[in-house]
mmCIF file of C-alpha atoms and ligand atoms in Angstrom:
data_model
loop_
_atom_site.group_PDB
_atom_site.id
_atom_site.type_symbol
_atom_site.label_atom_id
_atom_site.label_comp_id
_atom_site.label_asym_id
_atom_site.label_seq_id
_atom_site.Cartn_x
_atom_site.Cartn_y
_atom_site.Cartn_z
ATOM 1 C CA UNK A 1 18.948 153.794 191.143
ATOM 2 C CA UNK A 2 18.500 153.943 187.272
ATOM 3 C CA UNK A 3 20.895 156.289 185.463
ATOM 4 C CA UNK A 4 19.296 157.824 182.161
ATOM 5 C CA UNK A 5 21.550 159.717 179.906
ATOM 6 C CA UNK A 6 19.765 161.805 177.466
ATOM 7 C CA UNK A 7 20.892 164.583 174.951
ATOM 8 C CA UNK A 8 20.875 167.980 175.547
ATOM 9 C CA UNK A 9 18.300 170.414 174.036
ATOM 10 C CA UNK A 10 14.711 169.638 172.283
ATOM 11 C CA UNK A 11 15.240 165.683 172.776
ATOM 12 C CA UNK A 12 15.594 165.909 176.560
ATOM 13 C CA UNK A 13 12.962 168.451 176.880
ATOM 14 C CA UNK A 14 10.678 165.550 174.971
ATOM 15 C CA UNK A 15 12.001 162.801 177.232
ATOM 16 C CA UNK A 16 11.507 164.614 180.303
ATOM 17 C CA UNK A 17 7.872 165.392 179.309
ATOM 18 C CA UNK A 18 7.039 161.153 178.976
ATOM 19 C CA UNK A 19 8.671 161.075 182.372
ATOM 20 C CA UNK A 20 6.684 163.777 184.133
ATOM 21 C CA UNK A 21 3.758 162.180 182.112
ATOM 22 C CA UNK A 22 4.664 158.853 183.704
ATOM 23 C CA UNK A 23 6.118 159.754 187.342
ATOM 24 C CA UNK A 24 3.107 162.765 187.924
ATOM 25 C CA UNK A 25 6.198 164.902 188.906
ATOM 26 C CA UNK A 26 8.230 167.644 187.371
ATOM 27 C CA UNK A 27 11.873 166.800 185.949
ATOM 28 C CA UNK A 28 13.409 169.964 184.823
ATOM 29 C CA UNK A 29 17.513 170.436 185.036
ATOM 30 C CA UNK A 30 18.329 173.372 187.275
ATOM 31 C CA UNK A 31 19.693 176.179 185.071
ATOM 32 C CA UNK A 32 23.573 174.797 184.398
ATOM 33 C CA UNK A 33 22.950 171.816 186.308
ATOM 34 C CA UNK A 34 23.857 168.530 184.382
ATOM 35 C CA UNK A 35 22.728 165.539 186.588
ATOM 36 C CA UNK A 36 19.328 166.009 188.032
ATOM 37 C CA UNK A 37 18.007 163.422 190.396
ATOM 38 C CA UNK A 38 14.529 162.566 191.013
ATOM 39 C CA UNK A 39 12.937 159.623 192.915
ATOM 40 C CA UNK A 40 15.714 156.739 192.210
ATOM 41 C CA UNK A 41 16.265 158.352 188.318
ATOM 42 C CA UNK A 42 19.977 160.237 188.051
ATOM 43 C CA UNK A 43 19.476 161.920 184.646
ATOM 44 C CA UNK A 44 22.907 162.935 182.923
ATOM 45 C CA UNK A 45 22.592 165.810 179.997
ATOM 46 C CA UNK A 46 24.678 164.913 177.032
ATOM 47 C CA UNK A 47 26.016 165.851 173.913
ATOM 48 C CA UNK A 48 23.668 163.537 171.599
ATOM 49 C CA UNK A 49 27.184 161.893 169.856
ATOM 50 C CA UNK A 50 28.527 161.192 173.586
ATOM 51 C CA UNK A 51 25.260 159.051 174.710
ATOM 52 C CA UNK A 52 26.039 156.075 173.492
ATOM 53 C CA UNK A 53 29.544 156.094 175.262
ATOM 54 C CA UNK A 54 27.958 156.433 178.537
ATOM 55 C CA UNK A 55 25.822 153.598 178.105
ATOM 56 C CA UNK A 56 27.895 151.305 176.090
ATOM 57 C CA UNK A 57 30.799 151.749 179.136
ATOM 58 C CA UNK A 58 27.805 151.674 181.889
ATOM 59 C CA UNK A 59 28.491 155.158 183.196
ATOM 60 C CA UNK A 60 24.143 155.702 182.098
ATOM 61 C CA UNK A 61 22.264 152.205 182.463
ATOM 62 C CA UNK A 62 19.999 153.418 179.785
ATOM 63 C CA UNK A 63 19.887 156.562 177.322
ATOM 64 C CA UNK A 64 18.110 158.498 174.489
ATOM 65 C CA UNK A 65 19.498 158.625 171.195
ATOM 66 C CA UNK A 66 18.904 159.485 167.561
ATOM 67 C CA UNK A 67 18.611 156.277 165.334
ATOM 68 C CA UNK A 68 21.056 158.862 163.410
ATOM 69 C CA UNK A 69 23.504 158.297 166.161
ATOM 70 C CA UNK A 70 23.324 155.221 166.541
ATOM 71 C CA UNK A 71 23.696 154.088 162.917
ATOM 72 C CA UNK A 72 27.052 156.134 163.061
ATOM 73 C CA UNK A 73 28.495 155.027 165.757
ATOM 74 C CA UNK A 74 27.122 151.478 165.914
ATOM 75 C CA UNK A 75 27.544 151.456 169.989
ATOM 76 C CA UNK A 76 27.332 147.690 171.364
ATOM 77 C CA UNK A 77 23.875 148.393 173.467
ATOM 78 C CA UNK A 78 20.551 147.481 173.148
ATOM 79 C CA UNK A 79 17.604 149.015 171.361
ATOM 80 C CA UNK A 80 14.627 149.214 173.226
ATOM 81 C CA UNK A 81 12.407 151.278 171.935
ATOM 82 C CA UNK A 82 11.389 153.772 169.596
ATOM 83 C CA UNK A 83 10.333 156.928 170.990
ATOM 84 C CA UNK A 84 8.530 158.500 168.154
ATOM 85 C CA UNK A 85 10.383 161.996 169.101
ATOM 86 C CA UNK A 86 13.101 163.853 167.444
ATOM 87 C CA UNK A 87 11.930 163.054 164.500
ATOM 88 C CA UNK A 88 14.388 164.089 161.125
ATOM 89 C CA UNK A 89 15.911 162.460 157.832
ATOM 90 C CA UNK A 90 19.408 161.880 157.183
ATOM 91 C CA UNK A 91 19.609 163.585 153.634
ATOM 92 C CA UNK A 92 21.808 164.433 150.731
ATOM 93 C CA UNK A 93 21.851 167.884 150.229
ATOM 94 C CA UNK A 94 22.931 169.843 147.018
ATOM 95 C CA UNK A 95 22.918 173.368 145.755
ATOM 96 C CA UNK A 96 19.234 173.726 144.266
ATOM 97 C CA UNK A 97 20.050 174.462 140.391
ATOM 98 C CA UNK A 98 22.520 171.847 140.795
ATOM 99 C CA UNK A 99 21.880 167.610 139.930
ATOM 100 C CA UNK A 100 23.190 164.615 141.724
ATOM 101 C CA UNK A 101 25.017 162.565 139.452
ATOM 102 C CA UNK A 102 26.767 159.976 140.935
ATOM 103 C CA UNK A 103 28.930 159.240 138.079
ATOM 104 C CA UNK A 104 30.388 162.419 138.412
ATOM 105 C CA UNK A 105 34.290 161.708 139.594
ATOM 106 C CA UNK A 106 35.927 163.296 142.849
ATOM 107 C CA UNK A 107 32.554 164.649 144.154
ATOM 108 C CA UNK A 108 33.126 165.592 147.754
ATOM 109 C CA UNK A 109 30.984 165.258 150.560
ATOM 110 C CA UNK A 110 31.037 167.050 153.855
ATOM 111 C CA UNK A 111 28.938 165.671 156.854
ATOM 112 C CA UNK A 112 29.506 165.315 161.052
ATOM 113 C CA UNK A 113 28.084 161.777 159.887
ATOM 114 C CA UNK A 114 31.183 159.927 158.265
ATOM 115 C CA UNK A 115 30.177 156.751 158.252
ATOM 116 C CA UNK A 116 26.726 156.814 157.255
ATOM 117 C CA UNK A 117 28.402 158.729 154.335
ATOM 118 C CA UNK A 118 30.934 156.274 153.440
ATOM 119 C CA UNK A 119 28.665 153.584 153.354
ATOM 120 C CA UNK A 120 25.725 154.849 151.295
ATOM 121 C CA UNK A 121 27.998 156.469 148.357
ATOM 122 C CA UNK A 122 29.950 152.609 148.451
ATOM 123 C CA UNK A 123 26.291 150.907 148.052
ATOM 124 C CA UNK A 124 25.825 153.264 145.195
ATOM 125 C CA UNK A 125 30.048 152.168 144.159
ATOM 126 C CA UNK A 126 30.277 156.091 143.786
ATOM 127 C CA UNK A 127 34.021 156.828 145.262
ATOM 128 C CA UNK A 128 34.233 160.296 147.085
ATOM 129 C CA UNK A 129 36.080 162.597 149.577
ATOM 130 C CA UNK A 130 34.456 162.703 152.701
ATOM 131 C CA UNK A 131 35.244 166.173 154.699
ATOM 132 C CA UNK A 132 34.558 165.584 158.331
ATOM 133 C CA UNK A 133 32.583 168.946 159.856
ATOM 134 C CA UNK A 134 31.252 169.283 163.275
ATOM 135 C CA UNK A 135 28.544 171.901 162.628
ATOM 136 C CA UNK A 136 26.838 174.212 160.320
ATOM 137 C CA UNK A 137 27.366 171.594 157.354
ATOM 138 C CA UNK A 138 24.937 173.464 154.985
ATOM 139 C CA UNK A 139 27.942 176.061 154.615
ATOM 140 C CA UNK A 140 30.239 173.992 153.084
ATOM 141 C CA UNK A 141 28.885 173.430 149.180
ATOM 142 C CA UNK A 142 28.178 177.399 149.774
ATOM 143 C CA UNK A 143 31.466 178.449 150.148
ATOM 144 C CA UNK A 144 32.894 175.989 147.479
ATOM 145 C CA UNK A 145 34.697 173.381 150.252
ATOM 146 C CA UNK A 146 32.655 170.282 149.316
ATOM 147 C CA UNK A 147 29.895 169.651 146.222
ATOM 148 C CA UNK A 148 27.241 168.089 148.740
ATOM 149 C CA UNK A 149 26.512 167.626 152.114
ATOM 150 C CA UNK A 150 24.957 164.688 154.363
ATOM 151 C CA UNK A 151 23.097 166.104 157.197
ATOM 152 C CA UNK A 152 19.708 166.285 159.182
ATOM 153 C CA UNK A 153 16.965 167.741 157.663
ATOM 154 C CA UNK A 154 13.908 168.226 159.728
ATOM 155 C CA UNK A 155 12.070 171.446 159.045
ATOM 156 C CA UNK A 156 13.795 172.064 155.667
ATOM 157 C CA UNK A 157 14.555 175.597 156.699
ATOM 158 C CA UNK A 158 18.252 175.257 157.191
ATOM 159 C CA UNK A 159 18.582 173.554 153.705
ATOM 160 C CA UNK A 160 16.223 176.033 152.403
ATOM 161 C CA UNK A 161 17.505 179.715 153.818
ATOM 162 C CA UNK A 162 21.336 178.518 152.151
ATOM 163 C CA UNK A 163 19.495 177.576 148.874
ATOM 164 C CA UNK A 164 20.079 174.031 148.924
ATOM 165 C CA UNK A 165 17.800 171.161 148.329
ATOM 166 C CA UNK A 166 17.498 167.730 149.021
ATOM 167 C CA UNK A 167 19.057 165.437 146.593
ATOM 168 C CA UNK A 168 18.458 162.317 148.056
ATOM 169 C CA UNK A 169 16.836 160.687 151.535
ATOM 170 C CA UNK A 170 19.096 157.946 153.387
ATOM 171 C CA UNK A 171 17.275 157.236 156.285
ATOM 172 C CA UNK A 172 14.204 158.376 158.753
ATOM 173 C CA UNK A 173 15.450 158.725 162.260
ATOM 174 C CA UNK A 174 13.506 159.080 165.825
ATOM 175 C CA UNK A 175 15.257 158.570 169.227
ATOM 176 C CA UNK A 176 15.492 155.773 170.653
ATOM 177 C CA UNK A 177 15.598 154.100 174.366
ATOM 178 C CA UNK A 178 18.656 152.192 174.628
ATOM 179 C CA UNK A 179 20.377 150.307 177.221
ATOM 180 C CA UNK A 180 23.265 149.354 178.481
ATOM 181 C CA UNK A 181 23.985 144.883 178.524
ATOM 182 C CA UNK A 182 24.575 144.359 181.881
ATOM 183 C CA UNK A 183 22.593 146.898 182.857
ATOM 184 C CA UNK A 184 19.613 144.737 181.439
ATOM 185 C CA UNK A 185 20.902 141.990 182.917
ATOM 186 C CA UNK A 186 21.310 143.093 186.743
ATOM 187 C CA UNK A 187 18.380 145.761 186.910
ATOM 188 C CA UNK A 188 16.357 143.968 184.509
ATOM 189 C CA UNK A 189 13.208 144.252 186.583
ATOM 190 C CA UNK A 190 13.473 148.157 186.708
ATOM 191 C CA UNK A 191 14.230 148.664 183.322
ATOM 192 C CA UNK A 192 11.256 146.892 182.336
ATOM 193 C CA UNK A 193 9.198 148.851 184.556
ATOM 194 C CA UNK A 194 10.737 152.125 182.552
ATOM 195 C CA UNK A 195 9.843 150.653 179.249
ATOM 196 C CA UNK A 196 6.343 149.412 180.167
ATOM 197 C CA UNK A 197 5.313 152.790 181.583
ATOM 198 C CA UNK A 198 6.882 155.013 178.593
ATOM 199 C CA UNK A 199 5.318 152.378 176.324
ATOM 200 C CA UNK A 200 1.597 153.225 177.550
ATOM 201 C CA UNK A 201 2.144 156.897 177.095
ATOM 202 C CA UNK A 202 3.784 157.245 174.120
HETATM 203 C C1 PRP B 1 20.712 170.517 162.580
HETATM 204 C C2 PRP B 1 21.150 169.957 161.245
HETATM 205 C C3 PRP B 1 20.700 171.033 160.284
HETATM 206 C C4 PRP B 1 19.442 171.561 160.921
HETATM 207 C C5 PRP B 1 18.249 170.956 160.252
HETATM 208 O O1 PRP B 1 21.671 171.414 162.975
HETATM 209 O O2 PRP B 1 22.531 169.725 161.224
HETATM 210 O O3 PRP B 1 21.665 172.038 160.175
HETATM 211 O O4 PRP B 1 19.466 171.174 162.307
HETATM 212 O O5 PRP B 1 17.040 171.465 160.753
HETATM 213 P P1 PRP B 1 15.922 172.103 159.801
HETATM 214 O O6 PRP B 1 15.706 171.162 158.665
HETATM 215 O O7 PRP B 1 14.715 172.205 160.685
HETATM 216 O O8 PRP B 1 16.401 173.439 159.363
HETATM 217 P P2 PRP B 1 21.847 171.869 164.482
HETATM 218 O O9 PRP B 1 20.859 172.921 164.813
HETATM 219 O O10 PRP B 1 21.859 170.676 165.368
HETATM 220 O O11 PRP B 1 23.278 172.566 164.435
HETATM 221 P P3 PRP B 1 24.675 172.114 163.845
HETATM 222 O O12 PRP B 1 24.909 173.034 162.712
HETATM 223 O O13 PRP B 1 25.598 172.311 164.992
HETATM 224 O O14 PRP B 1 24.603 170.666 163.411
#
């Protein structure tokens, strides 16, 4: 028995496709349902931040994550692969008459992505306030609560529609097929298996 945990929404949609692609079987989760078994796969449905917890403690052998994700929370797993889905940027976002200037002193920045935040303005040796949101970040420079925001941009519509722009690009991200150590380790032979056959359809 493999245990996959993958995050809720578009991304699991996506995975579940390359499975059905690779098993010739549907995998859909059952209205509320949040384990759905098929064959000797137990898929979990996550919160995309929680993902790496269940594989980095074992509770999923493997999982799908945003490179995003990952980058924040630097989980101690392995990277397998790179699914080429769930594609989005990690951006800098601004109002749109507005410039980045990053000798500008006490900007603020709000973001769910702290980290990532903290170290790109330190590579730039730009000090500023990081305000920790959990949603809906385009709001914030809106409203007046921070001067910028770090968040995904994928379609450009969010940024767009709350007449914002994107002031700078800090990195691509896709999800990714991770696993837990000892899972590779002690199921190494089915794991493989998993990668080979997602590998020849992707
Ligand atoms: C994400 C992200 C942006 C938006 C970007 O939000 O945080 O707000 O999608 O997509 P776009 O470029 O295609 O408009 P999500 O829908 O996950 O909601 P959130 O506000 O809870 O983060």
């Amino acid at each position: 028995m493999i245990t996959i945990a993958l995050p809720k929404g578009r991304i699991a949609n996506e995975t579940l496709e390359i499975f059905e692609k690779v098993f010739k079987k549907e995998f859909v989760f059952e209205d509320r349902k949040l384990i759905l078994n098929v064959e000797n796969f137990k898929f979990l449905a996550i919160r995309s931040q929680d993902v790496p917890t269940y594989v980095e403690n074992g509770a999923a052998d493997v999982g799908v994550v945003g490179l995003d994700v990952l980058e924040e929370h630097k989980p101690n797993v392995l990277r397998l692969l790179d699914l080429g889905i769930g594609k989005c940027k990690v951006c800098v976002g601004i109002q749109k008459n507005k410039i980045l200037n990053y000798d500008k002193p006490n900007l603020t920045v709000a973001t769910k992505m702290t980290n990532i935040t903290k170290e790109f303005f330190a590579k730039k040796a730009t000090p500023v306030s990081i305000i920790k949101l959990y949603g809906s970040i385009e709001l914030a420079p809106l409203i007046g609560l921070s001067d910028l925001i770090v968040d995904n941009v994928e379609t450009g519509t969010t940024m767009k529609q709350n007449g914002l722009k994107v002031a700078e690009t800090i990195m691509d991200s896709s999800a990714f097929l991770i696993s837990n150590k000892n899972s590779f380790i002690n199921k190494k032979i089915e794991i493989l298996e998993i990668y080979d056959k997602i590998s020849a359809v992707l």
